[in-house]
């Protein structure tokens, strides 16, 4: 990148890169990959010293089928499209995954209408291979499980999200792009005649000019948008931090498949997964917090025991230990309806060449390749 003097306040059509992406999480890297695949030169700026240290490092690593999201929403579309693209990408790049399938279980008659609602939504969303099971059928598949009925989603799985992000970085670099670490975006100024002048901080502050700009900074989406000169403040949505904690099972993992109770308002609910290392993990729950906070309060275990025993009655006392926490970049507060992903382009904010992403919570990992494609299509239609 060039020095500060060279670019200040210039009016130019000479760009250092066609596109600059802010944030090297799964979504920013997928955007960079999609833009690079269109032949554009791409730089991804990341404030941390390594890629994937944000929301993309603290989640369930589940490939979601796309069952739950309202038909026609970006979440429904990107989850299904992203999932369909993700497995072949992982296979081609030798990134570990296990397409283990998922059981959504009703553990009481009262939950059956919620299971029916998920089944109907999954059908409307075009999710492949969904099967309705009786409790006996589900319990035969997973001995030790308790269910009065279940849905089987064979397309769901778990994967190595960090290996995935490394593969995306590799693709961007192989196309001649760059992923620049420890380099936070500080300011983006739209230039006369189009494009952006970018000021980046860190140990080696630098400026560069690019034609297109994508902001995908996860929990910093609101703060980064405010650093784009001329971004209408009224169009920056409120940020809510939706914290979720996980507990790890000491002992043998009881089930092969993911096990999810019906979703709770605002999240998919505490679920079970056998991770790629073969260990059982439960979580995340949902609690709104005022700031990023990754502590795991051991006292929350009591709630986990009660919840998990609804579908795994044999969970032994003392088997759960605090594991890790993640924070969802939510656009809604407690009790408010859950909004869609926001991919705000020039039609929303009036700034040519800019896509600003907000509220990329779950299923953002699963959706990432589809989000990247959508962003690239908007900015660089082929
Ligand atoms: C508890 C939890 C569980 C989840 N489980 C799943 C799941 O199982 N499956 C699924 O599909 N999705 C899941 N999600 C959602 C998924 O993790 C996110 O949607 C996804 O990781 C978001 O990726 P991102 O790239 O947008 O954000 P991030 O990964 O946070 O990346 C943003 C990057 O931008 C960088 N950055 C910030 N500010 C700047 C700046 N000024 N300059 C440069 N860089 C900057 C950050 O350091 C960070 O690396 C879960 C989320 C949570 C919280």
Coordinates of C-alpha atoms and ligand atoms in Angstrom, one line a residue:
X1 CA 0.0 0.0 0.0
X2 CA 1.2 3.5 -0.7
X3 CA 2.0 6.2 1.8
X4 CA -0.4 8.7 3.2
X5 CA 0.7 11.8 1.1
X6 CA 0.3 10.2 -2.2
X7 CA -3.4 9.8 -2.0
X8 CA -4.8 12.5 0.2
X9 CA -7.8 14.2 -1.3
X10 CA -7.0 13.1 -4.8
X11 CA -9.4 13.0 -7.6
X12 CA -8.3 9.9 -9.6
X13 CA -9.4 7.0 -11.6
X14 CA -6.2 5.1 -10.9
X15 CA -6.9 2.5 -8.2
X16 CA -4.6 0.4 -6.1
X17 CA -7.3 -2.3 -6.1
X18 CA -10.6 -2.8 -7.7
X19 CA -12.2 -3.8 -4.4
X20 CA -11.4 -3.4 -0.8
X21 CA -13.2 -5.7 1.8
X22 CA -13.2 -4.7 5.4
X23 CA -13.1 -7.7 7.7
X24 CA -11.4 -11.1 7.3
X25 CA -14.1 -13.3 8.8
X26 CA -16.0 -15.9 6.9
X27 CA -18.2 -13.4 5.2
X28 CA -15.6 -10.8 4.3
X29 CA -13.3 -13.5 2.9
X30 CA -16.2 -15.0 0.9
X31 CA -17.0 -11.6 -0.5
X32 CA -13.3 -11.2 -1.5
X33 CA -13.3 -14.7 -3.0
X34 CA -16.4 -13.9 -5.1
X35 CA -15.0 -10.6 -6.3
X36 CA -11.6 -12.2 -7.1
X37 CA -13.4 -14.9 -9.1
X38 CA -14.8 -12.1 -11.3
X39 CA -11.3 -11.1 -12.2
X40 CA -11.1 -8.1 -9.8
X41 CA -8.1 -7.3 -7.8
X42 CA -9.0 -7.5 -4.1
X43 CA -7.5 -6.4 -0.8
X44 CA -9.1 -7.6 2.5
X45 CA -8.3 -5.4 5.5
X46 CA -8.3 -7.1 8.9
X47 CA -7.8 -5.3 12.2
X48 CA -6.6 -8.4 14.1
X49 CA -3.2 -10.2 13.6
X50 CA -4.9 -13.3 12.1
X51 CA -8.0 -14.0 10.0
X52 CA -11.2 -15.3 11.6
X53 CA -10.8 -14.0 15.1
X54 CA -14.3 -12.4 15.3
X55 CA -17.8 -14.0 15.3
X56 CA -16.5 -16.6 12.9
X57 CA -14.3 -18.1 15.6
X58 CA -17.0 -18.4 18.2
X59 CA -19.9 -20.3 16.9
X60 CA -21.3 -23.9 16.4
X61 CA -19.6 -24.6 13.1
X62 CA -22.9 -26.1 11.9
X63 CA -23.8 -26.2 8.2
X64 CA -27.5 -25.3 8.5
X65 CA -30.0 -26.9 6.2
X66 CA -32.1 -23.7 5.9
X67 CA -35.2 -25.0 7.7
X68 CA -36.3 -22.1 9.8
X69 CA -36.1 -18.8 8.0
X70 CA -39.1 -17.0 6.6
X71 CA -39.6 -17.9 2.9
X72 CA -38.3 -15.1 0.6
X73 CA -35.9 -13.8 3.3
X74 CA -32.2 -13.4 2.5
X75 CA -31.5 -15.8 5.4
X76 CA -33.7 -18.5 3.8
X77 CA -32.2 -17.9 0.3
X78 CA -28.6 -17.5 1.3
X79 CA -28.6 -20.4 3.8
X80 CA -29.9 -22.9 1.2
X81 CA -27.7 -21.5 -1.6
X82 CA -24.7 -21.1 0.7
X83 CA -25.0 -24.7 2.0
X84 CA -25.3 -26.1 -1.5
X85 CA -22.1 -24.3 -2.5
X86 CA -20.3 -25.0 0.8
X87 CA -20.0 -28.8 0.8
X88 CA -18.4 -28.9 -2.7
X89 CA -16.1 -26.0 -1.7
X90 CA -15.0 -27.9 1.4
X91 CA -14.5 -31.1 -0.5
X92 CA -12.5 -29.4 -3.3
X93 CA -10.3 -27.6 -0.7
X94 CA -9.9 -30.7 1.6
X95 CA -11.4 -28.9 4.5
X96 CA -12.8 -31.3 7.1
X97 CA -16.6 -31.6 7.5
X98 CA -19.1 -34.3 8.5
X99 CA -22.5 -34.2 6.9
X100 CA -24.0 -35.9 9.9
X101 CA -27.6 -34.8 9.6
X102 CA -29.8 -33.2 12.2
X103 CA -32.8 -34.2 14.3
X104 CA -35.2 -31.5 15.4
X105 CA -36.9 -33.1 18.3
X106 CA -40.2 -32.5 20.1
X107 CA -39.9 -33.8 23.6
X108 CA -43.6 -33.2 24.6
X109 CA -47.0 -33.3 22.8
X110 CA -47.1 -29.5 23.4
X111 CA -44.1 -29.0 21.1
X112 CA -45.6 -30.9 18.1
X113 CA -47.2 -27.8 16.6
X114 CA -43.8 -26.1 16.6
X115 CA -42.3 -29.2 14.9
X116 CA -45.1 -29.0 12.3
X117 CA -44.3 -25.3 11.7
X118 CA -40.6 -26.1 11.1
X119 CA -41.5 -28.9 8.7
X120 CA -43.8 -26.6 6.7
X121 CA -41.2 -23.8 6.6
X122 CA -38.5 -26.2 5.5
X123 CA -40.7 -27.4 2.7
X124 CA -41.4 -23.9 1.6
X125 CA -37.7 -23.1 1.7
X126 CA -36.9 -26.0 -0.7
X127 CA -34.8 -27.9 1.8
X128 CA -33.9 -31.3 0.4
X129 CA -34.5 -34.7 2.0
X130 CA -36.5 -33.7 5.0
X131 CA -38.2 -36.6 6.8
X132 CA -40.8 -36.7 9.5
X133 CA -40.0 -39.4 12.1
X134 CA -42.0 -40.9 15.0
X135 CA -40.4 -40.7 18.4
X136 CA -39.6 -44.5 18.1
X137 CA -37.9 -44.0 14.8
X138 CA -35.8 -41.1 16.1
X139 CA -34.9 -43.0 19.2
X140 CA -33.9 -46.0 17.1
X141 CA -31.5 -43.8 15.1
X142 CA -30.0 -42.3 18.2
X143 CA -30.3 -44.7 21.3
X144 CA -30.4 -42.6 24.4
X145 CA -32.4 -39.9 22.8
X146 CA -35.9 -39.0 24.0
X147 CA -38.4 -37.6 21.5
X148 CA -42.1 -37.9 20.9
X149 CA -41.5 -37.0 17.2
X150 CA -38.7 -35.6 15.1
X151 CA -37.7 -34.1 11.8
X152 CA -34.5 -35.4 10.1
X153 CA -32.5 -33.0 8.0
X154 CA -29.9 -35.0 6.2
X155 CA -28.2 -32.0 4.7
X156 CA -27.1 -30.5 8.0
X157 CA -23.5 -31.0 9.2
X158 CA -20.5 -29.7 11.0
X159 CA -17.3 -28.3 9.5
X160 CA -13.9 -26.8 10.2
X161 CA -14.7 -23.1 9.8
X162 CA -11.1 -22.0 10.3
X163 CA -9.9 -24.4 7.6
X164 CA -12.7 -22.9 5.4
X165 CA -11.5 -19.4 6.0
X166 CA -7.9 -20.3 5.2
X167 CA -9.1 -21.9 2.0
X168 CA -10.9 -18.6 1.1
X169 CA -7.8 -16.6 1.9
X170 CA -5.7 -19.0 -0.3
X171 CA -8.1 -18.4 -3.2
X172 CA -7.9 -14.7 -2.9
X173 CA -4.2 -14.7 -2.8
X174 CA -3.9 -17.2 -5.7
X175 CA -5.9 -14.7 -7.7
X176 CA -3.4 -12.0 -7.0
X177 CA -5.3 -10.4 -4.1
X178 CA -4.0 -9.6 -0.6
X179 CA -5.3 -10.2 2.9
X180 CA -3.6 -7.6 5.1
X181 CA -3.6 -8.2 8.8
X182 CA -3.3 -5.8 11.8
X183 CA -4.7 -3.1 9.5
X184 CA -8.0 -1.6 10.7
X185 CA -10.0 0.6 8.4
X186 CA -10.1 4.0 10.0
X187 CA -11.8 6.1 7.3
X188 CA -13.3 5.7 3.9
X189 CA -13.9 8.7 1.8
X190 CA -15.8 8.5 -1.4
X191 CA -13.8 10.3 -4.2
X192 CA -15.0 12.7 -6.8
X193 CA -15.6 10.6 -9.9
X194 CA -16.1 7.4 -8.1
X195 CA -14.2 5.0 -5.8
X196 CA -12.9 5.4 -2.3
X197 CA -9.8 6.7 -0.5
X198 CA -9.2 4.3 2.4
X199 CA -7.1 5.2 5.4
X200 CA -6.0 2.2 7.4
X201 CA -4.3 2.3 10.9
X202 CA -2.3 -0.2 12.8
X203 CA 1.4 -0.3 13.2
X204 CA 2.0 0.7 9.6
X205 CA -0.7 3.2 8.7
X206 CA -1.4 3.4 5.0
X207 CA -3.8 4.8 2.4
X208 CA -5.1 3.2 -0.7
X209 CA -7.6 3.8 -3.4
X210 CA -10.2 1.3 -4.5
X211 CA -13.2 1.4 -6.9
X212 CA -15.5 -0.8 -4.8
X213 CA -15.9 -1.1 -1.0
X214 CA -17.5 -3.9 1.0
X215 CA -17.8 -3.6 4.8
X216 CA -18.2 -7.0 6.5
X217 CA -16.8 -6.3 10.0
X218 CA -19.2 -8.4 12.0
X219 CA -19.8 -6.8 15.4
X220 CA -18.1 -3.6 14.2
X221 CA -20.6 -3.1 11.3
X222 CA -22.2 0.0 12.8
X223 CA -18.9 1.5 13.8
X224 CA -17.3 1.0 10.4
X225 CA -20.3 2.4 8.5
X226 CA -20.0 5.5 10.6
X227 CA -16.4 5.8 9.4
X228 CA -17.5 6.0 5.7
X229 CA -17.8 9.7 5.0
X230 CA -21.3 10.6 4.0
X231 CA -22.9 7.4 5.2
X232 CA -26.4 8.5 6.4
X233 CA -26.3 8.0 10.2
X234 CA -30.1 7.4 10.3
X235 CA -29.5 4.3 8.1
X236 CA -27.1 2.7 10.5
X237 CA -29.2 0.1 12.5
X238 CA -28.9 -0.3 16.2
X239 CA -26.5 -3.0 17.4
X240 CA -27.5 -5.6 20.0
X241 CA -25.1 -8.1 21.5
X242 CA -26.7 -11.6 21.7
X243 CA -24.4 -13.7 23.8
X244 CA -24.5 -17.5 23.8
X245 CA -22.4 -19.8 25.9
X246 CA -21.4 -23.4 25.4
X247 CA -20.8 -26.3 27.8
X248 CA -18.6 -29.3 26.8
X249 CA -19.5 -32.9 27.8
X250 CA -16.9 -34.8 29.7
X251 CA -17.2 -38.4 28.4
X252 CA -18.4 -40.1 25.3
X253 CA -20.5 -38.1 22.9
X254 CA -24.0 -39.7 23.0
X255 CA -25.3 -39.0 19.5
X256 CA -23.9 -38.9 16.0
X257 CA -26.4 -36.4 14.6
X258 CA -27.0 -32.8 15.6
X259 CA -29.9 -32.6 18.0
X260 CA -32.0 -29.4 18.2
X261 CA -35.2 -28.7 20.1
X262 CA -37.6 -26.5 18.3
X263 CA -36.3 -22.9 17.9
X264 CA -36.7 -20.3 20.7
X265 CA -37.6 -16.6 19.9
X266 CA -34.5 -14.9 18.5
X267 CA -32.3 -18.0 18.2
X268 CA -32.2 -21.7 17.2
X269 CA -31.8 -22.7 20.9
X270 CA -29.4 -24.8 22.8
X271 CA -28.5 -27.8 20.8
X272 CA -26.2 -30.8 20.8
X273 CA -23.4 -31.4 18.4
X274 CA -20.5 -33.9 18.2
X275 CA -17.7 -31.7 17.0
X276 CA -15.0 -32.8 14.5
X277 CA -12.8 -33.9 17.4
X278 CA -15.5 -36.3 18.5
X279 CA -16.6 -34.4 21.7
X280 CA -20.1 -33.5 22.6
X281 CA -20.9 -29.8 22.9
X282 CA -24.1 -28.1 24.1
X283 CA -25.1 -24.5 23.4
X284 CA -25.5 -21.7 22.6
X285 CA -28.1 -20.1 24.9
X286 CA -29.2 -16.5 24.4
X287 CA -28.7 -13.6 26.7
X288 CA -28.5 -9.9 25.7
X289 CA -25.4 -8.1 27.0
X290 CA -24.2 -4.5 26.9
X291 CA -20.8 -5.2 25.3
X292 CA -18.6 -8.0 24.0
X293 CA -18.2 -10.4 26.8
X294 CA -16.8 -13.9 26.3
X295 CA -16.9 -15.2 29.9
X296 CA -18.8 -18.4 30.7
X297 CA -20.5 -18.3 34.0
X298 CA -20.4 -21.9 35.4
X299 CA -23.7 -21.2 37.2
X300 CA -25.5 -21.3 33.8
X301 CA -24.8 -25.1 33.9
X302 CA -28.0 -25.6 36.0
X303 CA -30.1 -24.4 33.1
X304 CA -28.2 -26.5 30.6
X305 CA -28.7 -29.7 32.6
X306 CA -32.5 -29.1 32.8
X307 CA -32.7 -28.3 29.1
X308 CA -30.5 -31.1 27.8
X309 CA -32.2 -33.8 29.9
X310 CA -35.4 -33.1 28.0
X311 CA -33.9 -34.9 25.0
X312 CA -31.1 -36.8 26.7
X313 CA -32.4 -37.9 30.1
X314 CA -29.2 -39.9 30.9
X315 CA -27.0 -36.8 31.0
X316 CA -24.9 -37.6 34.1
X317 CA -24.5 -35.1 37.0
X318 CA -21.2 -33.1 36.8
X319 CA -20.6 -34.0 33.1
X320 CA -20.8 -30.5 31.7
X321 CA -17.9 -28.1 31.9
X322 CA -17.9 -24.4 30.8
X323 CA -16.5 -24.1 27.3
X324 CA -16.6 -20.9 25.3
X325 CA -19.0 -18.0 24.4
X326 CA -19.9 -16.2 21.2
X327 CA -21.7 -12.9 20.6
X328 CA -24.3 -12.6 17.8
X329 CA -24.4 -9.2 16.0
X330 CA -28.1 -8.7 16.3
X331 CA -30.3 -6.0 14.9
X332 CA -33.1 -6.6 17.3
X333 CA -33.5 -6.4 21.1
X334 CA -35.2 -8.9 23.4
X335 CA -38.8 -9.7 22.3
X336 CA -38.5 -7.8 19.0
X337 CA -39.1 -9.7 15.8
X338 CA -35.9 -11.1 14.3
X339 CA -34.9 -9.1 11.2
X340 CA -33.2 -10.3 8.1
X341 CA -29.6 -10.0 7.0
X342 CA -28.9 -6.5 5.7
X343 CA -26.8 -6.1 2.5
X344 CA -27.2 -2.3 2.0
X345 CA -26.1 -1.1 -1.4
X346 CA -26.3 2.3 -3.2
X347 CA -30.1 2.1 -3.4
X348 CA -30.2 2.1 0.4
X349 CA -27.4 4.6 1.4
X350 CA -26.8 6.5 -1.9
X351 CA -23.0 5.8 -2.1
X352 CA -22.0 4.3 -5.4
X353 CA -19.7 1.2 -5.2
X354 CA -20.4 0.5 -1.5
X355 CA -22.0 -2.6 0.0
X356 CA -22.4 -2.4 3.8
X357 CA -23.4 -5.6 5.7
X358 CA -25.3 -5.5 8.9
X359 CA -26.7 -8.2 11.3
X360 CA -24.8 -11.1 9.8
X361 CA -25.7 -13.5 12.7
X362 CA -26.6 -17.2 12.2
X363 CA -26.8 -18.7 9.6
X364 CA -24.0 -16.4 8.4
X365 CA -21.3 -19.0 8.2
X366 CA -23.4 -21.4 6.2
X367 CA -24.6 -18.5 4.0
X368 CA -21.2 -16.9 3.5
X369 CA -20.5 -18.2 -0.1
X370 CA -24.0 -17.1 -1.2
X371 CA -23.6 -13.7 0.5
X372 CA -20.3 -13.2 -1.3
X373 CA -21.9 -14.0 -4.6
X374 CA -24.8 -11.6 -3.9
X375 CA -22.4 -8.8 -3.0
X376 CA -20.2 -9.4 -6.0
X377 CA -23.2 -9.6 -8.3
X378 CA -24.5 -6.2 -7.0
X379 CA -21.1 -4.5 -7.3
X380 CA -19.6 -6.2 -10.3
X381 CA -22.4 -7.7 -12.4
X382 CA -20.8 -10.1 -15.0
Ligands
LIG1 C1 -22.9 -18.3 19.3 C2 -23.0 -18.3 17.8 C3 -23.2 -19.4 17.1 C4 -23.3 -19.5 15.7 N1 -23.5 -20.7 15.1 C5 -23.5 -20.7 13.7 C6 -23.6 -21.9 13.0 O1 -23.5 -23.0 13.6 N2 -23.7 -21.9 11.7 C7 -23.8 -20.7 11.0 O2 -24.0 -20.8 9.8 N3 -23.6 -19.5 11.6 C8 -23.5 -19.5 12.9 N4 -23.3 -18.3 13.6 C9 -23.2 -17.1 12.8 C10 -21.8 -16.9 12.2 O3 -20.8 -17.3 13.1 C11 -21.7 -15.5 11.7 O4 -22.8 -15.1 10.9 C12 -20.4 -15.3 10.9 O5 -19.3 -15.9 11.5 C13 -20.2 -13.8 10.7 O6 -19.0 -13.7 9.9 P1 -18.5 -12.2 9.6 O7 -17.3 -12.4 8.6 O8 -19.6 -11.4 9.2 O9 -18.0 -11.6 11.0 P2 -16.6 -11.8 11.8 O10 -16.2 -13.2 11.7 O11 -16.8 -11.2 13.1 O12 -15.6 -11.0 10.9 C14 -15.5 -9.6 10.9 C15 -14.0 -9.3 10.9 O13 -13.9 -7.9 10.7 C16 -12.8 -7.5 11.5 N5 -12.9 -6.0 11.7 C17 -13.8 -5.3 12.5 N6 -13.6 -4.0 12.5 C18 -12.6 -3.8 11.5 C19 -12.0 -2.7 11.0 N7 -12.3 -1.4 11.4 N8 -11.0 -2.9 10.0 C20 -10.7 -4.1 9.6 N9 -11.2 -5.2 10.1 C21 -12.2 -5.1 11.0 C22 -12.9 -8.3 12.8 O14 -11.7 -8.3 13.4 C23 -13.3 -9.6 12.2 O15 -12.2 -10.5 11.9 C24 -23.2 -18.3 15.0 C25 -22.9 -17.1 15.7 C26 -22.8 -17.1 17.0 C27 -22.4 -15.8 17.7

